[in-house]
Short mmCIF file of C-alpha atoms in Angstrom, two decimals:
data_model
loop_
_atom_site.label_atom_id
_atom_site.label_comp_id
_atom_site.label_asym_id
_atom_site.label_seq_id
_atom_site.Cartn_x
_atom_site.Cartn_y
_atom_site.Cartn_z
CA UNK A 90 116.07 -44.34 -103.38
CA UNK A 91 114.91 -43.06 -106.85
CA UNK A 92 112.33 -40.69 -105.12
CA UNK A 93 115.10 -39.33 -102.84
CA UNK A 94 117.14 -38.59 -105.97
CA UNK A 95 114.35 -36.79 -107.61
CA UNK A 96 113.68 -34.64 -104.50
CA UNK A 97 117.50 -33.73 -104.33
CA UNK A 98 117.20 -32.49 -107.97
CA UNK A 99 114.11 -30.42 -107.25
CA UNK A 100 115.51 -28.61 -104.38
CA UNK A 101 118.74 -28.36 -106.28
CA UNK A 102 116.59 -26.49 -109.24
CA UNK A 103 114.70 -24.28 -106.90
CA UNK A 104 118.07 -22.65 -105.44
CA UNK A 105 119.07 -22.22 -109.07
CA UNK A 106 115.94 -20.23 -109.72
CA UNK A 107 116.57 -18.39 -106.76
CA UNK A 108 120.02 -17.49 -107.91
CA UNK A 109 118.87 -16.28 -111.25
CA UNK A 110 116.17 -14.11 -109.99
CA UNK A 111 118.72 -12.56 -107.50
CA UNK A 112 121.25 -12.18 -110.31
CA UNK A 113 118.78 -10.38 -112.53
CA UNK A 114 117.43 -8.26 -109.62
CA UNK A 115 121.29 -7.11 -108.99
CA UNK A 116 121.78 -6.43 -112.56
CA UNK A 117 118.60 -4.11 -112.78
CA UNK A 118 119.42 -2.40 -109.78
CA UNK A 119 123.13 -1.84 -110.98
CA UNK A 120 121.89 -0.41 -114.23
CA UNK A 121 119.60 1.90 -112.34
CA UNK A 122 122.25 3.27 -110.22
CA UNK A 123 124.66 3.57 -113.13
CA UNK A 124 122.04 5.64 -115.08
CA UNK A 125 121.38 7.66 -112.10
CA UNK A 126 125.38 8.30 -111.93
CA UNK A 127 125.69 9.01 -115.63
CA UNK A 128 122.84 11.45 -115.45
CA UNK A 129 124.32 13.36 -112.59
CA UNK A 130 127.64 13.50 -114.10
CA UNK A 131 126.10 14.93 -117.28
CA UNK A 132 124.12 17.52 -115.25
CA UNK A 133 127.26 18.49 -113.60
CA UNK A 134 129.32 18.78 -116.91
CA UNK A 135 126.16 20.88 -118.45
CA UNK A 136 126.03 22.96 -115.26
CA UNK A 137 129.89 23.61 -115.42
CA UNK A 138 129.79 24.06 -119.30
CA UNK A 139 127.01 26.83 -118.67
CA UNK A 140 129.15 28.43 -115.82
CA UNK A 141 132.33 28.55 -118.00
CA UNK A 142 130.24 29.76 -121.06
CA UNK A 143 129.17 32.63 -118.91
CA UNK A 144 132.39 33.41 -117.74
CA UNK A 145 133.95 33.49 -121.20
CA UNK A 146 131.19 35.64 -122.43
CA UNK A 147 131.89 38.15 -119.57
CA UNK A 148 135.62 37.89 -120.42
CA UNK A 149 134.98 38.70 -123.99
CA UNK A 150 132.69 41.81 -122.82
CA UNK A 151 135.67 42.72 -120.75
CA UNK A 152 137.75 42.88 -123.90
CA UNK A 153 135.31 45.08 -125.61
CA UNK A 154 135.26 47.31 -122.48
CA UNK A 155 138.98 47.68 -122.52
CA UNK A 156 139.21 48.30 -125.98
CA UNK A 157 136.64 50.96 -126.12
CA UNK A 158 138.15 52.78 -122.96
CA UNK A 159 141.52 52.94 -124.62
CA UNK A 160 139.95 54.17 -128.02
CA UNK A 161 138.08 56.82 -126.14
CA UNK A 162 141.23 57.98 -124.28
CA UNK A 163 142.85 58.18 -127.70
CA UNK A 164 140.21 60.13 -129.39
CA UNK A 165 139.99 62.65 -126.41
CA UNK A 166 143.78 62.95 -126.17
CA UNK A 167 144.14 63.66 -130.04
CA UNK A 168 145.69 60.46 -130.75
CA UNK A 169 144.77 58.11 -133.92
CA UNK A 170 143.32 54.72 -133.76
CA UNK A 171 145.08 51.94 -135.60
CA UNK A 172 143.80 48.59 -136.81
CA UNK A 173 145.56 45.69 -135.43
CA UNK A 174 145.12 43.44 -138.59
CA UNK A 175 144.74 39.52 -138.54
CA UNK A 176 141.72 37.69 -137.29
CA UNK A 177 140.93 36.03 -133.98
CA UNK A 178 140.02 32.89 -135.62
CA UNK A 179 143.52 32.62 -137.10
CA UNK A 180 146.28 34.71 -135.48
CA UNK A 181 145.49 36.14 -132.04
CA UNK A 182 146.68 39.82 -132.04
CA UNK A 183 146.04 41.92 -128.91
CA UNK A 184 145.10 45.28 -129.35
CA UNK A 185 147.90 47.73 -128.11
CA UNK A 186 146.89 51.61 -127.94
CA UNK A 187 148.75 54.17 -129.82
CA UNK A 188 148.93 56.01 -126.59
CA UNK A 189 152.23 55.39 -125.35
CA UNK A 190 152.98 53.83 -122.16
CA UNK A 191 149.50 51.78 -122.33
CA UNK A 192 149.86 48.05 -121.97
CA UNK A 193 148.84 45.16 -124.26
CA UNK A 194 145.10 43.67 -123.39
CA UNK A 195 146.03 40.28 -122.64
CA UNK A 196 145.29 38.04 -119.55
CA UNK A 197 147.11 34.78 -119.35
CA UNK A 198 145.10 33.34 -116.45
CA UNK A 199 142.34 30.93 -116.46
CA UNK A 200 139.75 33.25 -117.45
CA UNK A 201 140.31 36.25 -119.84
CA UNK A 202 140.38 37.33 -123.29
CA UNK A 203 143.06 36.02 -125.53
CA UNK A 204 142.45 38.06 -128.55
CA UNK A 205 141.17 41.52 -129.18
CA UNK A 206 141.06 43.00 -132.73
CA UNK A 207 140.36 46.34 -133.37
CA UNK A 208 139.36 47.16 -137.07
CA UNK A 209 139.11 51.14 -138.01
CA UNK A 210 137.78 50.20 -141.45
CA UNK A 211 135.49 47.22 -141.69
CA UNK A 212 133.80 46.24 -144.72
CA UNK A 213 130.02 47.17 -143.53
CA UNK A 214 128.72 49.64 -141.16
CA UNK A 215 126.05 48.10 -139.00
CA UNK A 216 123.09 50.28 -137.25
CA UNK A 217 121.03 48.36 -134.87
CA UNK A 218 118.42 50.59 -133.80
CA UNK A 219 117.46 53.55 -135.99
CA UNK A 220 114.36 55.05 -135.00
CA UNK A 221 111.52 56.46 -136.97
CA UNK A 222 111.58 60.58 -137.03
CA UNK A 223 115.56 60.79 -136.60
CA UNK A 224 117.85 61.08 -139.46
CA UNK A 225 121.17 59.69 -139.15
CA UNK A 226 124.24 61.25 -141.21
CA UNK A 227 126.57 58.61 -142.30
CA UNK A 228 130.10 59.07 -144.09
CA UNK A 229 131.14 56.38 -146.54
CA UNK A 230 134.76 57.06 -147.16
CA UNK A 231 136.87 54.29 -149.04
CA UNK A 232 139.86 53.26 -146.96
CA UNK A 233 141.72 52.04 -150.07
CA UNK A 234 142.08 53.52 -153.79
CA UNK A 235 138.98 52.03 -154.89
CA UNK A 236 135.80 54.19 -155.65
CA UNK A 237 132.40 53.35 -154.47
CA UNK A 238 130.21 52.13 -157.27
CA UNK A 239 127.44 50.36 -155.56
CA UNK A 240 125.81 50.44 -152.16
CA UNK A 241 124.41 47.25 -150.60
CA UNK A 242 121.64 47.90 -148.12
CA UNK A 243 120.23 45.47 -145.96
CA UNK A 244 117.42 46.02 -143.45
CA UNK A 245 114.65 44.36 -140.99
CA UNK A 246 112.36 45.26 -138.22
CA UNK A 247 114.60 45.87 -134.78
CA UNK A 248 112.88 44.82 -131.63
CA UNK A 249 113.76 46.61 -128.38
CA UNK A 250 114.33 43.36 -126.94
CA UNK A 251 117.16 42.82 -129.30
CA UNK A 252 115.47 40.09 -131.41
CA UNK A 253 113.10 40.07 -134.58
CA UNK A 254 110.79 37.63 -135.87
CA UNK A 255 110.07 38.38 -139.43
CA UNK A 256 106.71 37.63 -141.07
CA UNK A 257 106.85 38.83 -144.59
CA UNK A 258 104.07 36.95 -145.65
CA UNK A 259 101.94 40.00 -144.50
CA UNK A 260 103.88 42.76 -146.14
CA UNK A 261 102.55 44.74 -149.22
CA UNK A 262 102.28 42.52 -152.06
CA UNK A 263 102.96 45.14 -154.59
CA UNK A 264 104.83 48.28 -155.00
CA UNK A 265 102.92 51.18 -153.40
CA UNK A 266 104.09 53.64 -150.67
CA UNK A 267 101.25 53.68 -147.83
CA UNK A 268 100.44 57.10 -146.36
CA UNK A 269 102.95 58.03 -143.60
CA UNK A 270 100.59 56.75 -140.77
CA UNK A 271 101.89 53.75 -138.73
CA UNK A 272 98.82 51.87 -138.22
CA UNK A 273 98.18 51.85 -142.24
CA UNK A 274 101.62 49.88 -142.39
CA UNK A 275 102.44 48.38 -139.36
CA UNK A 276 98.69 46.78 -138.90
CA UNK A 277 99.81 44.32 -141.94
CA UNK A 278 102.43 42.78 -139.71
CA UNK A 279 105.25 43.58 -142.23
CA UNK A 280 108.43 43.25 -140.29
CA UNK A 281 110.52 45.68 -142.34
CA UNK A 282 110.48 49.53 -142.65
CA UNK A 283 110.44 51.76 -145.47
CA UNK A 284 113.91 53.59 -145.88
CA UNK A 285 114.72 56.88 -147.19
CA UNK A 286 118.36 57.28 -148.42
CA UNK A 287 119.85 60.91 -149.33
CA UNK A 288 123.04 60.21 -151.23
CA UNK A 289 125.34 63.16 -151.63
CA UNK A 290 128.43 62.41 -153.70
CA UNK A 291 130.56 65.44 -152.56
CA UNK A 292 133.16 66.34 -149.92
CA UNK A 293 130.28 68.00 -147.70
CA UNK A 294 126.62 67.77 -147.26
CA UNK A 295 126.12 71.13 -148.55
CA UNK A 296 123.15 71.28 -150.70
CA UNK A 297 124.43 73.32 -153.75
CA UNK A 298 124.15 72.65 -157.70
CA UNK A 299 127.64 71.36 -157.74
CA UNK A 300 126.85 68.45 -155.30
CA UNK A 301 125.13 65.23 -156.84
CA UNK A 302 122.66 64.47 -154.45
CA UNK A 303 119.88 61.89 -155.09
CA UNK A 304 116.98 60.54 -152.84
CA UNK A 305 116.10 56.98 -152.76
CA UNK A 306 112.80 55.25 -151.28
CA UNK A 307 113.02 51.63 -150.46
CA UNK A 308 110.01 49.62 -149.80
CA UNK A 309 109.75 46.15 -148.47
CA UNK A 310 107.19 43.78 -150.82
CA UNK A 311 106.63 40.28 -150.92
CA UNK A 312 106.28 39.94 -154.86
CA UNK A 313 108.80 41.32 -157.57
CA UNK A 314 110.82 43.89 -156.31
CA UNK A 315 114.35 44.60 -157.38
CA UNK A 316 117.79 43.35 -155.81
CA UNK A 317 119.94 45.66 -157.87
CA UNK A 318 118.72 49.08 -159.23
CA UNK A 319 119.74 50.74 -162.46
CA UNK A 320 122.47 53.46 -162.22
CA UNK A 321 121.02 56.33 -159.92
CA UNK A 322 121.26 59.35 -161.86
CA UNK A 323 122.27 62.67 -159.59
CA UNK A 324 119.72 64.99 -158.34
CA UNK A 325 116.89 62.86 -159.00
CA UNK A 326 114.35 61.02 -156.53
CA UNK A 327 113.59 57.23 -157.06
CA UNK A 328 111.31 54.98 -155.40
CA UNK A 329 112.19 51.24 -155.64
CA UNK A 330 109.98 48.05 -154.09
CA UNK A 331 112.53 45.70 -152.59
CA UNK A 332 111.85 42.06 -152.51
CA UNK A 333 112.22 40.79 -148.72
CA UNK A 334 113.22 37.11 -147.97
CA UNK A 335 114.21 35.35 -144.62
CA UNK A 336 116.81 33.85 -146.62
CA UNK A 337 118.62 37.17 -147.07
CA UNK A 338 121.80 38.08 -145.21
CA UNK A 339 122.73 39.84 -143.11
CA UNK A 340 119.11 41.16 -142.95
CA UNK A 341 115.75 40.02 -144.87
CA UNK A 342 115.48 43.08 -147.19
CA UNK A 343 118.44 43.42 -149.42
CA UNK A 344 119.17 45.71 -152.27
CA UNK A 345 122.22 47.01 -154.30
CA UNK A 346 121.90 50.73 -155.23
CA UNK A 347 124.05 51.45 -158.23
CA UNK A 348 125.44 54.94 -158.76
CA UNK A 349 126.28 56.69 -161.88
CA UNK A 350 129.03 58.94 -160.27
CA UNK A 351 131.83 56.85 -158.59
CA UNK A 352 133.47 58.79 -156.03
CA UNK A 353 135.75 57.60 -152.89
CA UNK A 354 133.60 59.61 -150.60
CA UNK A 355 129.68 59.81 -150.20
CA UNK A 356 127.26 60.97 -147.28
CA UNK A 357 124.16 59.27 -146.52
CA UNK A 358 121.34 60.99 -144.67
CA UNK A 359 119.26 57.98 -143.72
CA UNK A 360 115.65 57.67 -142.55
CA UNK A 361 113.19 55.03 -141.38
CA UNK A 362 109.45 55.09 -141.53
CA UNK A 363 106.81 53.32 -139.53
CA UNK A 364 109.20 51.26 -137.09
CA UNK A 365 112.73 50.79 -135.84
CA UNK A 366 115.21 49.27 -138.01
CA UNK A 367 118.41 47.34 -137.79
CA UNK A 368 120.27 48.40 -141.15
CA UNK A 369 123.53 47.23 -142.74
CA UNK A 370 125.29 49.16 -145.42
CA UNK A 371 128.37 48.14 -147.36
CA UNK A 372 130.03 49.34 -150.75
CA UNK A 373 131.33 47.82 -153.68
CA UNK A 374 133.86 48.77 -156.51
CA UNK A 375 132.99 48.44 -160.02
CA UNK A 376 134.87 45.17 -160.10
CA UNK A 377 132.46 43.72 -157.26
CA UNK A 378 135.09 44.25 -154.46
CA UNK A 379 134.03 44.97 -150.99
CA UNK A 380 135.54 48.27 -149.98
CA UNK A 381 136.58 49.00 -146.30
CA UNK A 382 134.75 52.06 -144.97
CA UNK A 383 136.73 54.30 -142.65
CA UNK A 384 135.66 57.40 -140.36
CA UNK A 385 132.35 55.95 -139.59
CA UNK A 386 132.67 52.71 -137.20
CA UNK A 387 135.48 51.01 -135.41
CA UNK A 388 134.82 47.20 -135.09
CA UNK A 389 136.06 45.46 -131.89
CA UNK A 390 136.37 41.96 -132.26
CA UNK A 391 137.03 40.03 -128.76
CA UNK A 392 137.44 36.39 -127.78
CA UNK A 393 137.01 35.38 -124.24
CA UNK A 394 137.98 32.25 -122.73
CA UNK A 395 137.41 30.24 -119.60
CA UNK A 396 139.07 26.71 -119.04
CA UNK A 397 138.60 25.60 -122.65
CA UNK A 398 135.24 27.33 -123.23
CA UNK A 399 135.45 30.29 -125.87
CA UNK A 400 133.12 33.01 -126.66
CA UNK A 401 133.37 35.51 -129.24
CA UNK A 402 131.78 38.82 -129.38
CA UNK A 403 131.80 41.90 -131.89
CA UNK A 404 130.96 45.44 -131.15
CA UNK A 405 130.77 48.57 -133.15
CA UNK A 406 131.92 51.95 -131.87
CA UNK A 407 130.81 55.03 -133.72
CA UNK A 408 133.85 57.26 -134.60
CA UNK A 409 134.42 60.08 -137.06
CA UNK A 410 132.77 63.78 -137.25
CA UNK A 411 129.17 62.44 -137.34
CA UNK A 412 129.38 60.25 -134.62
CA UNK A 413 126.09 60.29 -132.60
CA UNK A 414 124.94 63.16 -134.81
CA UNK A 415 120.98 62.49 -135.49
CA UNK A 416 119.61 65.15 -137.79
CA UNK A 417 115.91 65.91 -137.63
CA UNK A 418 113.99 64.93 -140.82
CA UNK A 419 114.32 67.33 -143.40
CA UNK A 420 117.41 69.24 -141.83
CA UNK A 421 120.44 70.05 -143.85
CA UNK A 422 123.84 69.09 -142.59
CA UNK A 423 127.01 70.56 -143.92
CA UNK A 424 130.79 70.80 -143.44
CA UNK A 425 130.78 74.41 -144.71
CA UNK A 426 128.91 77.58 -143.85
CA UNK A 427 125.49 78.23 -145.64
CA UNK A 428 124.56 81.66 -146.90
CA UNK A 429 121.02 82.55 -145.66
CA UNK A 430 118.34 85.16 -146.65
CA UNK A 431 115.78 86.37 -144.01
CA UNK A 432 112.87 88.18 -144.77
CA UNK A 433 110.03 89.43 -142.36
CA UNK A 434 106.89 90.52 -143.89
CA UNK A 435 105.51 93.43 -144.19
CA UNK A 436 108.57 95.57 -145.14
CA UNK A 437 110.95 92.68 -145.53
CA UNK A 438 114.53 93.56 -145.99
CA UNK A 439 116.17 92.37 -149.14
CA UNK A 440 119.72 92.53 -147.39
CA UNK A 441 121.08 88.85 -147.20
CA UNK A 442 122.52 87.66 -143.84
CA UNK A 443 125.54 85.34 -143.89
CA UNK A 444 126.70 82.85 -141.32
CA UNK A 445 130.14 82.53 -143.29
#
């Protein structure tokens, strides 16, 4: 009887062990299924987020294209462009063209752009691809009552792919302008060009004794260098080594050029040497306040959305008399006529000729 009882207990324990093993197997399989399901759902969410992000990006681009088209229409028809005011991150304010009978650029659907800001006087001017051998004429015009006392210039190498990987460890360690030959500078793997700024503090770029014109050369170096220059005297040529660092914003090389004459309008003839450059220029008043600059660029700020996904883009549109006006190296740009005197030798004529 006793042995039969033990046999019953043993059989009972064997069944219990099978139950435990089966239960553990079910739990493990369930966890694997849940993990696969969770991973699948995350993959679907990420895929959907990528699709929506792309749609929001293209919606923001559509806003920029629409604003650009209306700006071009306003300019060609002789209209004026007005800033919309506000900021996309705070108070959405769709841009409305100054042209009569034009509609507000706004889309109430599931995909569109819900904020489009146009600023005709941004606090800085940005040029993404300034090519060596071409001069670019820039008008710096104060949009308020403040006079321009200081120019903030920031730059670095521009890649044709739209990105740059600064490596300033190989830039010149001391201040010394290299020969104007690309291998002598670019072979050092310095990711910033040398800049030349011809600064004219006059209502035109006419090279006369009454105009305060100065030239500044800016060279990237890795040791020493200036961040803020002494006041720049008129009708002089100065060369400065600028200390570059990857921590500088918006670009790695940055310098503040103090001006001895403070006017509301300046003209720059900008050139870059050795390699293409991205260049940002802003202006400050005597109190250090950023000055909005008009008659040079229009800033378009567009925010696109797609089912909760947002994408914000900014675009600069050239605007003004010097839009797209590239001047050859050494050329003179002027708003006024220039008297000329031509002579052919032998037997040169002494009679001046004039274009005025």
